[in-house]
Amino acid sequence: MTYPFTAVVGMDDLRLALLLNAVSPAVGGVLVRGEKGTAKSTSVRALAAVLPPVAVVPGCRFGCDPAAPDPGCPDGPHEAGAAARTRPARLVELPVGASEDRLVGSLDLERALTEGVKAYEPGLLAAAHRGVLYVDEVNLLHDHLVDLLLDAAALGTAYVEREGISVRHAARFLLVGTMNPEEGELRPQLLDRFGLTVEVAAPRDPAVRAEVVRRRFASDADPAGFAAAWDDEETALAERIATARARLPRVVLSDAALRQVTAVCAAFDVDGLRADLVTARAAIAHAAWCGREEVTEDDVRVAARLALPHRRRRNPFDAPGLDDETLEQALADSRPEDDGPQDDGPQDDGPQDDGPQDDGGPDGGPDDGGGPGMGSNTYGSDAETHEKDPLPGDGEGAGEPTTAPRGEGGGRTDAAPAPDRAAVPPADPFRTRRLEVPGIGAGAAGRRSRARSERGRVVGSTRPAGAVTRLHLPSTVLAAAPHQLGRGRTGPGLRLAREDLRQATLEGREGNLVLFVVDASGSMGSRARMAAVKGAVLSLLLDAYQRRDKVGLITFRAAGAELALPPTWSVEAAAARLTGLPTGGRTPLAAGLLRAHEVLRVERVRDPRRRPLLVVVTDGRATGARGSDSLGEARRAAGLVASAGTAAVVVDCEAGPVRLGLAASLGQQLGAQTLRLEELGAESLASTVRDVRKAA
């Protein structure tokens, strides 16, 4: 039993975006972003019930339209105007763990080679043709699957290529993806491919929340009766969608309206021209939905609020958003001089389903810099500015004399705990060198370390345990060649048997768990130094985002270590925690390493295929209570981490003309690569390579 679409309380922006895509699938799909428990999936699953039914060719696995069948349909050819049957529009769900073959379909290579039969099994793209394809947690889907999905949605055609055998079929569907930003973002290139985006949140009005609970209780108590109570509204909504679809070809986008579309896109400085196309299509769909045959300024306003927020992100840590003042100014500047402000309907209220003229523009997205992501002002900090205004006691602890005696690790062992310092903004990020886990893994697809994967370059072949999905043709021919006479071959054809088939072995890249252990103690020195350290970690976080890594953050200072962020996909959350990180106090290095060991132990049980990379950012000093062997404890903790086989990198933050080399010693104990803070940059690596080549 599907929850009625009209019974979803609130979520006006979401409902409007889904309806506009139902009217015009050319808009390009909807991405729904929101916190957990906000009825994202419920709304999407309810959409299929209000879509008009579709007529299909009987027996066609690809849902061809009898009035205009696909000439290249693998089940065809079909004659136009042949017998037809009507079925409801389908809602097809793509699971996060789906394979490429499950998405696009697969060929039976064994039958193709041994029997000469082109046997093709359709995938989910074929099942979703002329319906809805729903991807829950689309941000967790492998990147290559998202690429295939969006390519099919843009072209309206799915292609399957297997060793010279090619199959294509129509795949036109309404694409809807949902995601929780706390679990990680989509890459900007993929984000741009979604036509519209909507931010949803739980209502804060107690009356609205109470109504949600009432309707849910009513649905649980009597699902059939609850659905029947909304039948009239569902039927009316379905009829309105069908009417808007019929009106769509007659809607006119005038030159003046087109200038408004392009002026708005230019005002928000979006990349490329896809934003202009999507905004124009969404404005046409909105006009058809509202019963108009000409696009108005209100249509452009509504379309821009849905099509532009996710295209304004200038870096991965920015939260989507749209400034209403900029939008209104762009619309005003693009009006003909003799036109005043247009009033085509209420603009402050959400859309109403009971009349074509009641659709006002949805509320804009969150303000720039809101949410868990970091605003662009994060990158405008200047470490030198803070140097001119130092805090009292800018040494290891506030108010401590710089000549105080130090313990074996170089830190104080007898002074009172120092108060926390205010959080220092990070310095500007930079492009880092790639840090890798040694060896070859088999984890989820990513861009960091070498791994056996479903995509990549061919490095060999194996005898398959099951069905062949990636045929290694040369190895197959070599395996079959010695048996040709024994199998009675007399002509040019090659005689193959099941035991001849070989599966290609591919090597690509995997994503890792990058666990940062950051020293936030007073020994890290001045505000400028801590700003540089935060900027370096922020750069590594940006690199982890681009390489599709899972990240975690441990900080140690004062009396112990804290898991500031458990392993997560949300690099934005890690960046936010890092920016607000206070400093000061002692340096419990051993506590930080032991906490990292425990976190990694648990993660190996949860996700055994994802290999970890431990990044320790410290100057190597270790201080503790009076009489404790802090440095010895840190060495023993490092040995424990190394004994578990954890790959590690130590980032040496020690500064000054005299260096103790404690971070390098820690790197030896961990069996880790040690890099100076200034050696993290990709430019530094390139310079080193050039120097080595010159010396050679």
XYZ file of C-alpha atoms in Angstrom:
696
model
C 0.000 0.000 0.000
C 1.506 3.349 -1.091
C 1.163 6.363 1.173
C -0.976 8.941 -0.687
C 1.008 11.746 -2.279
C -1.639 14.289 -1.318
C -1.476 13.180 2.331
C 2.140 14.258 2.781
C 2.008 17.237 5.148
C 4.101 20.304 4.363
C 7.112 19.841 2.047
C 5.669 22.297 -0.480
C 8.970 22.788 -2.308
C 9.478 19.042 -2.583
C 5.968 18.419 -3.863
C 6.288 21.185 -6.446
C 9.681 19.947 -7.703
C 8.366 16.397 -8.113
C 5.230 17.616 -9.895
C 7.208 19.817 -12.304
C 9.357 16.835 -13.239
C 6.237 14.714 -13.658
C 4.899 17.342 -16.080
C 8.220 17.607 -17.948
C 10.788 14.839 -17.364
C 13.187 16.883 -19.548
C 13.782 19.081 -16.491
C 16.305 16.442 -15.457
C 15.252 14.937 -12.150
C 15.126 16.003 -8.526
C 17.726 15.738 -5.783
C 16.177 15.850 -2.305
C 18.554 16.833 0.491
C 17.497 16.679 4.101
C 17.974 15.364 7.584
C 16.790 11.910 8.561
C 13.112 11.334 9.265
C 11.708 14.068 7.000
C 9.517 11.889 4.733
C 11.848 12.132 1.725
C 11.350 8.500 0.717
C 7.636 8.568 1.565
C 7.030 11.509 -0.759
C 8.944 9.945 -3.642
C 7.304 6.532 -3.333
C 3.887 8.183 -3.258
C 4.566 10.018 -6.519
C 4.101 6.958 -8.753
C 0.451 6.648 -7.717
C -0.462 10.045 -9.209
C 1.383 9.584 -12.501
C -0.834 8.856 -15.506
C -0.906 5.179 -16.591
C 1.167 4.198 -19.631
C 0.275 2.126 -22.687
C 2.884 -0.539 -23.546
C 3.455 -3.155 -26.226
C 2.401 -6.554 -24.813
C 5.392 -8.785 -24.076
C 7.994 -6.020 -24.523
C 10.419 -6.060 -21.607
C 11.401 -2.443 -22.321
C 7.946 -0.824 -22.043
C 7.750 0.473 -25.622
C 4.953 2.907 -26.468
C 2.623 1.286 -29.066
C 2.052 4.676 -30.694
C 5.800 5.309 -31.155
C 7.818 2.144 -30.467
C 11.583 2.327 -30.131
C 13.023 1.274 -33.525
C 16.121 -0.129 -31.807
C 14.281 -2.077 -29.098
C 16.048 -5.419 -28.445
C 12.592 -7.088 -28.259
C 11.481 -5.404 -31.512
C 10.807 -4.429 -34.115
C 7.288 -3.436 -33.123
C 4.726 -2.188 -35.579
C 3.280 1.247 -34.846
C -0.352 1.106 -33.812
C -0.167 -2.545 -32.736
C -2.176 -3.963 -29.860
C -1.534 -2.297 -26.506
C -2.139 -2.837 -22.837
C -2.257 -0.215 -20.084
C -0.378 -0.476 -16.804
C 0.456 1.941 -13.963
C 3.694 3.912 -14.142
C 6.414 2.004 -12.313
C 8.519 3.095 -9.395
C 11.876 1.316 -9.631
C 14.316 1.575 -6.725
C 18.068 1.315 -7.240
C 19.803 -0.125 -4.159
C 23.060 1.484 -3.026
C 24.947 -1.797 -3.387
C 23.781 -2.503 -6.943
C 26.316 -3.557 -9.564
C 26.756 -2.059 -13.011
C 25.189 -5.155 -14.589
C 22.129 -4.789 -12.348
C 21.701 -1.183 -13.438
C 22.206 -1.366 -17.216
C 21.617 -5.079 -17.770
C 24.017 -7.806 -18.796
C 24.802 -10.126 -21.662
C 25.195 -13.875 -21.286
C 28.743 -13.974 -22.670
C 28.981 -17.731 -22.341
C 25.982 -18.296 -24.640
C 27.125 -15.529 -26.958
C 30.524 -17.160 -27.507
C 29.650 -20.849 -27.371
C 26.213 -20.784 -29.057
C 26.346 -17.560 -31.032
C 23.205 -16.294 -29.253
C 22.922 -12.651 -28.213
C 21.093 -13.186 -24.908
C 20.507 -9.913 -23.073
C 18.960 -9.559 -19.635
C 17.522 -6.049 -19.086
C 18.486 -4.047 -16.005
C 16.780 -1.483 -13.838
C 17.076 1.259 -16.467
C 14.823 -0.756 -18.766
C 12.337 -1.423 -15.980
C 12.165 2.306 -15.144
C 11.482 3.407 -18.737
C 8.452 5.756 -18.760
C 8.265 5.603 -14.956
C 10.234 6.750 -11.905
C 13.759 5.641 -10.991
C 14.392 6.301 -7.302
C 17.837 6.214 -5.695
C 17.815 6.470 -1.918
C 21.123 7.641 -0.400
C 22.365 8.607 -3.860
C 25.448 10.203 -2.292
C 26.587 6.722 -1.178
C 26.204 5.199 -4.653
C 29.452 4.414 -6.450
C 30.512 7.266 -8.703
C 30.634 5.182 -11.894
C 27.031 4.058 -11.309
C 25.923 7.655 -10.812
C 27.684 8.555 -14.070
C 25.843 5.792 -15.948
C 22.557 6.770 -14.340
C 22.821 10.445 -15.212
C 24.055 9.746 -18.742
C 21.008 7.574 -19.400
C 18.711 10.198 -17.892
C 20.218 12.935 -20.074
C 20.269 10.925 -23.325
C 17.085 8.942 -22.815
C 19.010 5.864 -23.946
C 20.954 3.133 -22.148
C 23.989 1.501 -23.756
C 25.495 -1.874 -22.868
C 28.923 -2.689 -24.304
C 30.583 -6.043 -23.785
C 33.642 -7.063 -25.860
C 32.307 -5.936 -29.220
C 28.666 -6.780 -28.495
C 26.488 -3.673 -28.263
C 22.890 -3.269 -27.089
C 20.931 -0.031 -26.732
C 17.387 0.652 -25.610
C 15.228 3.616 -24.643
C 15.468 4.711 -20.988
C 13.382 7.820 -20.357
C 12.385 8.139 -16.737
C 11.836 10.605 -13.940
C 14.997 10.458 -11.823
C 14.726 11.211 -8.105
C 17.565 10.914 -5.618
C 17.467 11.480 -1.870
C 20.368 12.026 0.506
C 21.303 13.079 4.011
C 24.115 15.670 3.771
C 25.504 14.463 7.110
C 26.627 11.274 5.346
C 28.601 13.050 2.637
C 28.051 15.122 -0.483
C 27.875 14.350 -4.165
C 30.758 15.502 -6.318
C 30.001 18.926 -7.847
C 30.087 17.448 -11.363
C 27.377 14.951 -10.435
C 25.415 17.455 -8.392
C 25.129 19.707 -11.438
C 23.557 16.903 -13.464
C 20.405 16.872 -11.342
C 17.885 19.344 -12.720
C 16.320 20.572 -9.479
C 17.278 20.328 -5.841
C 15.190 20.740 -2.708
C 16.232 21.171 0.917
C 13.756 19.584 3.332
C 13.576 19.770 7.109
C 11.116 18.702 9.756
C 8.465 21.376 10.427
C 8.971 23.447 13.578
C 5.286 24.330 13.959
C 3.799 22.062 16.672
C 0.410 22.025 14.906
C 1.940 20.741 11.673
C 3.958 18.111 13.511
C 0.809 16.987 15.323
C -1.007 16.596 12.000
C 1.836 14.444 10.665
C 1.572 12.151 13.677
C -2.238 11.914 13.341
C -2.038 10.918 9.695
C 0.654 8.377 10.347
C -1.387 6.777 13.150
C -4.432 6.697 10.877
C -2.425 5.043 8.115
C -0.994 2.418 10.467
C -4.418 1.604 11.932
C -6.236 1.231 8.595
C -3.948 1.489 5.533
C -6.665 0.721 2.995
C -9.188 3.083 4.557
C -6.614 5.862 4.865
C -5.665 5.547 1.197
C -9.324 5.457 0.149
C -9.976 8.717 1.987
C -7.539 10.445 -0.356
C -8.709 8.808 -3.598
C -10.549 11.882 -4.859
C -7.556 14.169 -4.300
C -5.218 11.622 -5.899
C -7.464 11.338 -8.949
C -7.737 15.105 -9.319
C -3.974 15.495 -9.043
C -3.353 12.789 -11.651
C -5.778 14.513 -14.024
C -4.066 17.838 -13.484
C -0.670 16.294 -14.310
C -2.095 14.795 -17.504
C -3.640 18.148 -18.462
C -0.361 19.983 -17.838
C 1.527 17.452 -19.953
C -0.899 18.026 -22.813
C -0.532 21.809 -22.436
C 3.288 21.730 -22.240
C 4.016 21.823 -26.024
C 1.875 24.951 -26.376
C 3.643 26.985 -23.691
C 5.622 29.883 -25.169
C 8.945 31.050 -23.733
C 9.185 34.620 -25.011
C 12.448 36.429 -25.649
C 11.792 38.612 -22.615
C 11.283 35.585 -20.354
C 14.384 33.918 -21.796
C 16.411 37.053 -21.049
C 15.203 36.888 -17.461
C 16.307 33.259 -17.214
C 19.781 33.996 -18.522
C 20.082 37.186 -16.463
C 19.323 35.295 -13.254
C 21.830 32.534 -14.074
C 24.491 35.117 -14.903
C 23.769 37.049 -11.684
C 24.489 33.945 -9.597
C 27.679 33.192 -11.568
C 26.835 29.534 -12.177
C 29.216 27.417 -14.259
C 28.254 26.337 -17.755
C 24.904 26.618 -19.510
C 23.090 23.636 -18.017
C 21.574 25.933 -15.379
C 20.032 28.128 -18.083
C 18.516 25.126 -19.872
C 17.128 23.569 -16.693
C 15.711 26.867 -15.432
C 14.001 27.514 -18.778
C 12.503 24.006 -18.880
C 11.345 24.248 -15.271
C 9.738 27.646 -15.966
C 7.855 26.196 -18.962
C 6.707 23.235 -16.848
C 5.552 25.579 -14.076
C 3.552 27.652 -16.535
C 1.865 24.487 -17.856
C 1.176 23.334 -14.286
C -0.439 26.675 -13.454
C -2.650 26.591 -16.559
C -0.802 29.270 -18.537
C 0.460 29.100 -22.110
C 3.153 31.749 -21.727
C 6.034 31.865 -19.255
C 5.836 34.756 -16.784
C 8.272 36.291 -14.345
C 6.744 34.275 -11.521
C 7.505 31.057 -13.426
C 11.133 32.128 -13.809
C 11.325 33.011 -10.110
C 10.005 29.616 -9.009
C 12.254 27.742 -11.456
C 15.365 29.630 -10.343
C 14.721 28.815 -6.673
C 14.647 25.121 -7.519
C 17.333 24.935 -10.236
C 20.122 27.199 -8.978
C 20.904 26.632 -5.248
C 23.049 23.526 -5.772
C 24.874 25.127 -8.708
C 26.192 28.049 -6.670
C 28.694 26.022 -4.643
C 32.167 27.379 -5.307
C 33.934 24.678 -3.271
C 32.884 21.305 -1.806
C 32.392 22.672 1.729
C 29.846 25.320 0.749
C 26.203 24.674 1.583
C 23.674 25.133 -1.239
C 21.603 28.278 -1.030
C 20.099 31.174 -2.933
C 19.963 34.840 -1.974
C 16.461 36.207 -2.558
C 17.655 39.816 -2.851
C 20.046 38.906 -5.661
C 17.289 36.963 -7.410
C 14.807 39.833 -7.235
C 17.416 42.344 -8.355
C 18.335 40.195 -11.372
C 14.673 39.863 -12.327
C 14.128 43.599 -11.936
C 17.199 44.495 -14.001
C 16.098 42.220 -16.843
C 12.550 43.609 -17.109
C 11.697 45.814 -20.087
C 11.840 49.460 -19.027
C 8.088 50.013 -19.450
C 7.118 47.001 -17.346
C 6.461 47.202 -13.642
C 6.672 44.316 -11.193
C 4.482 41.395 -12.192
C 2.039 39.786 -9.831
C 0.986 36.403 -11.188
C -0.051 34.919 -7.900
C 1.026 34.754 -4.290
C 4.780 34.349 -3.999
C 5.167 33.703 -0.303
C 2.961 30.655 0.087
C 3.749 27.150 -1.110
C 1.908 25.586 -4.055
C -1.710 24.527 -3.653
C -3.029 21.502 -5.477
C -6.628 22.677 -5.748
C -6.289 25.438 -8.343
C -3.941 26.289 -11.190
C -3.428 29.919 -10.175
C -2.444 29.373 -6.534
C 1.157 28.289 -7.124
C 3.504 30.779 -5.613
C 7.256 30.447 -5.504
C 8.688 28.129 -2.870
C 10.826 29.428 -0.122
C 14.454 29.873 -0.998
C 17.182 27.538 0.195
C 19.217 28.122 3.320
C 21.354 31.208 3.546
C 24.925 30.934 2.309
C 27.192 29.439 4.890
C 24.351 27.745 6.772
C 24.111 24.102 7.696
C 26.926 21.746 8.558
C 29.074 22.802 5.600
C 31.567 25.647 5.710
C 30.873 28.968 4.053
C 33.293 30.608 1.664
C 34.454 32.971 4.388
C 36.298 30.020 5.915
C 38.932 30.387 3.241
C 39.393 34.109 3.663
C 41.309 33.881 6.927
C 44.774 35.371 6.984
C 47.169 33.844 9.466
C 49.370 36.924 9.341
C 46.483 39.075 10.548
C 46.291 37.034 13.724
C 50.058 37.276 14.189
C 49.672 41.013 14.738
C 47.188 40.425 17.567
C 48.617 37.563 19.643
C 46.855 36.127 22.634
C 48.507 36.325 26.045
C 50.856 33.423 26.626
C 51.269 32.418 22.988
C 53.622 29.650 23.953
C 52.637 26.190 25.180
C 50.221 27.467 27.836
C 48.688 30.870 28.378
C 50.549 32.852 31.010
C 53.421 30.351 31.369
C 57.024 31.605 31.366
C 58.939 30.559 28.274
C 61.911 29.476 30.399
C 59.981 26.879 32.399
C 61.712 23.471 32.600
C 60.537 20.801 30.173
C 60.324 17.066 30.371
C 61.845 14.477 28.095
C 59.315 15.180 25.347
C 60.061 18.894 25.341
C 56.872 19.965 27.188
C 56.228 21.130 30.724
C 55.633 18.458 33.326
C 54.945 20.474 36.472
C 52.940 23.553 35.483
C 49.240 23.957 36.152
C 46.906 23.187 33.240
C 46.648 26.112 30.837
C 43.269 27.582 29.896
C 41.875 26.959 26.420
C 42.638 29.391 23.661
C 40.050 30.648 21.228
C 39.704 28.627 18.047
C 42.062 29.769 15.295
C 40.635 29.933 11.747
C 42.483 27.672 9.296
C 44.807 29.045 6.659
C 43.836 28.772 2.999
C 43.757 25.166 1.726
C 46.048 23.904 -1.009
C 46.331 20.897 -3.297
C 48.040 18.045 -1.425
C 50.057 15.113 -2.618
C 48.221 11.795 -2.681
C 48.765 9.690 0.440
C 48.177 5.982 -0.200
C 47.796 2.738 1.698
C 50.531 0.327 0.532
C 49.619 -2.884 -1.284
C 46.491 -3.756 -3.236
C 43.095 -3.764 -1.562
C 39.580 -4.776 -2.535
C 37.463 -2.030 -0.993
C 34.750 0.227 -2.347
C 35.535 2.175 -5.503
C 37.346 5.451 -4.912
C 40.423 7.389 -5.966
C 43.119 6.840 -3.382
C 44.837 3.440 -3.114
C 45.347 0.609 -5.592
C 42.682 -2.098 -5.460
C 41.020 -4.905 -7.357
C 37.773 -3.450 -8.615
C 34.958 -3.664 -11.144
C 36.417 -0.770 -13.127
C 39.992 0.026 -14.091
C 42.756 -1.318 -16.243
C 43.086 -5.000 -17.105
C 46.044 -6.551 -15.260
C 45.402 -10.260 -15.829
C 42.781 -12.989 -15.935
C 41.376 -15.771 -13.799
C 39.091 -18.754 -14.268
C 35.639 -17.558 -13.131
C 33.863 -19.189 -10.212
C 30.434 -18.143 -11.532
C 29.065 -16.295 -14.526
C 31.496 -14.357 -16.698
C 30.881 -10.606 -16.550
C 34.213 -9.255 -17.834
C 35.548 -11.556 -20.532
C 39.318 -11.606 -21.105
C 39.263 -12.561 -24.771
C 43.008 -13.220 -25.401
C 43.243 -15.563 -22.410
C 40.044 -17.325 -23.490
C 41.414 -17.902 -26.999
C 44.756 -19.127 -25.622
C 42.970 -21.559 -23.305
C 40.842 -22.944 -26.162
C 43.558 -23.122 -28.844
C 45.238 -26.432 -27.789
C 41.886 -28.283 -27.905
C 40.667 -27.376 -31.378
C 41.745 -30.609 -33.106
C 40.386 -32.736 -30.294
C 37.033 -30.969 -30.563
C 36.823 -31.704 -34.273
C 37.339 -28.219 -35.618
C 37.477 -28.248 -39.410
C 36.508 -24.679 -40.374
C 37.582 -21.153 -39.424
C 35.327 -20.941 -36.357
C 36.773 -21.332 -32.874
C 35.250 -24.082 -30.747
C 34.854 -22.974 -27.158
C 33.894 -24.840 -24.011
C 32.862 -23.514 -20.604
C 36.256 -24.277 -19.105
C 37.982 -22.053 -21.680
C 36.354 -18.839 -20.478
C 38.517 -16.414 -18.521
C 37.439 -13.478 -16.381
C 39.414 -10.235 -16.695
C 41.087 -9.006 -13.517
C 40.861 -5.233 -13.186
C 42.875 -2.873 -11.050
C 41.531 0.545 -10.130
C 41.424 2.722 -7.052
C 39.591 2.339 -3.763
C 38.376 4.762 -1.142
C 39.871 4.408 2.324
C 39.048 5.365 5.888
C 41.292 8.341 6.625
C 41.451 8.842 10.390
C 43.025 12.136 11.448
C 44.688 12.362 14.864
C 45.382 16.055 15.465
C 47.516 17.523 18.240
C 45.609 20.507 19.678
C 47.804 21.037 22.720
C 49.714 24.128 23.733
C 52.959 22.727 22.359
C 51.762 23.419 18.818
C 52.982 26.981 19.242
C 51.646 30.286 17.988
C 48.306 31.111 16.441
C 49.947 31.383 13.020
C 51.367 27.878 13.393
C 48.013 26.433 14.444
C 46.324 28.210 11.532
C 48.825 26.549 9.186
C 48.188 23.146 10.800
C 44.416 23.535 10.443
C 44.865 24.675 6.849
C 46.929 21.561 6.114
C 44.342 19.233 7.693
C 41.574 21.076 5.843
C 43.503 20.493 2.613
C 43.759 16.797 3.407
C 40.019 16.722 4.126
C 39.343 18.332 0.750
C 41.563 15.694 -0.843
C 39.623 12.964 1.000
C 36.355 14.421 -0.303
C 37.624 14.284 -3.877
C 38.921 10.726 -3.485
C 35.643 9.452 -1.965
C 37.123 8.513 1.405
C 35.435 7.988 4.707
C 36.926 10.258 7.385
C 37.166 10.501 11.143
C 38.751 13.036 13.506
C 40.448 12.510 16.875
C 41.969 15.387 18.806
C 44.186 15.200 21.864
C 45.000 17.940 24.337
C 44.845 18.721 28.057
C 43.819 15.572 29.941
C 43.083 13.128 27.114
C 41.861 12.373 23.596
C 38.426 12.977 22.113
C 36.710 11.372 19.145
C 35.558 14.692 17.677
C 33.905 12.984 14.706
C 33.259 9.234 14.377
C 34.083 7.764 10.941
C 31.600 9.240 8.490
C 31.108 10.194 4.847
C 30.531 13.828 5.806
C 33.814 15.579 5.168
C 31.924 18.846 5.695
C 31.195 17.896 9.309
C 34.875 17.122 9.881
C 35.865 20.498 8.431
C 33.384 22.276 10.701
C 34.711 20.469 13.812
C 38.275 21.298 12.810
C 37.536 24.993 12.340
C 36.030 25.318 15.827
C 38.757 23.286 17.539
C 40.252 25.061 20.610
C 43.889 24.571 21.610
C 45.947 24.595 24.766
C 47.068 22.389 27.624
C 49.293 19.339 27.828
C 50.100 16.872 25.031
C 48.669 13.379 25.773
C 50.064 11.811 22.592
C 49.686 8.256 23.901
C 45.983 8.837 24.587
C 45.455 10.028 21.026
C 47.154 6.963 19.534
C 45.319 4.543 21.818
C 41.985 6.130 20.931
C 42.838 5.789 17.239
C 43.725 2.113 17.736
C 40.359 1.446 19.364
C 38.383 3.305 16.678
C 40.149 1.412 13.894
C 39.585 -1.915 15.652
C 35.834 -1.291 15.685
C 35.813 -0.080 12.061
C 37.614 -3.238 10.886
C 34.676 -5.240 12.208
C 32.066 -2.924 10.690
C 33.684 -2.552 7.275
C 36.489 -5.114 6.897
C 37.168 -4.375 3.206
C 37.849 -0.660 3.703
C 41.515 -0.222 4.535
C 42.417 2.562 6.984
C 45.020 5.284 6.673
C 46.056 6.942 9.945
C 47.241 10.559 9.607
C 48.902 11.849 12.797
C 49.429 15.619 12.843
C 51.791 16.548 15.686
C 55.176 17.956 16.627
C 55.936 14.657 18.411
C 56.089 16.066 21.935
C 54.376 14.182 24.749
C 53.620 15.560 28.212
C 51.626 14.222 31.115
C 51.330 14.321 34.871
C 54.375 14.755 37.071
C 56.502 11.638 37.189
C 54.922 9.912 34.192
C 56.987 8.595 31.276
C 54.893 10.352 28.627
C 57.256 9.753 25.737
C 57.669 6.104 26.644
C 53.901 5.659 26.791
C 53.582 7.264 23.354
C 56.191 4.869 21.928
C 54.389 1.851 23.343
C 51.068 3.117 21.946
C 52.702 3.618 18.546
C 54.002 0.049 18.655
C 50.499 -1.233 19.379
C 49.102 0.643 16.368
C 51.914 -0.645 14.152
C 51.370 -4.247 15.297
C 47.819 -4.105 13.915
C 49.212 -3.426 10.431
C 47.736 0.076 10.183
C 49.194 2.214 7.413
C 50.107 5.633 8.772
C 51.526 9.015 7.847
C 53.015 11.433 10.381
C 52.815 15.127 9.546
C 55.653 16.842 11.432
C 54.510 20.247 12.695
C 57.682 21.105 14.593
C 58.908 24.636 13.891
C 61.893 26.766 14.834
C 65.622 26.745 14.147
C 66.266 23.892 16.613
C 64.341 20.692 15.912
C 64.190 17.696 18.259
C 63.060 15.227 15.572
C 60.418 13.707 17.854
C 57.801 13.394 15.085
C 60.287 11.503 12.891
C 60.980 9.141 15.801
C 57.229 8.601 16.213
C 56.999 7.835 12.486
C 59.647 5.110 12.889
C 57.704 3.558 15.768
C 54.528 3.556 13.634
C 56.330 2.290 10.532
C 54.965 5.409 8.862
C 56.050 7.917 6.266
C 56.980 11.231 7.914
C 56.368 14.495 6.072
C 57.108 18.018 7.165
C 54.086 20.303 7.155
C 55.453 22.208 4.174
C 55.999 18.952 2.243
C 52.299 18.089 2.049
C 51.650 20.217 -1.014
C 51.585 18.694 -4.480
C 53.861 21.495 -5.698
C 56.432 20.505 -3.095
C 56.351 16.921 -4.389
C 56.740 18.086 -7.992
C 59.709 20.241 -6.992
C 61.362 17.278 -5.261
C 60.924 15.101 -8.350
C 62.487 17.801 -10.527
C 65.476 18.091 -8.162
C 66.022 14.315 -8.224
C 65.904 14.256 -12.010
C 68.402 17.108 -12.252
C 70.755 15.325 -9.849
C 70.515 12.146 -11.938
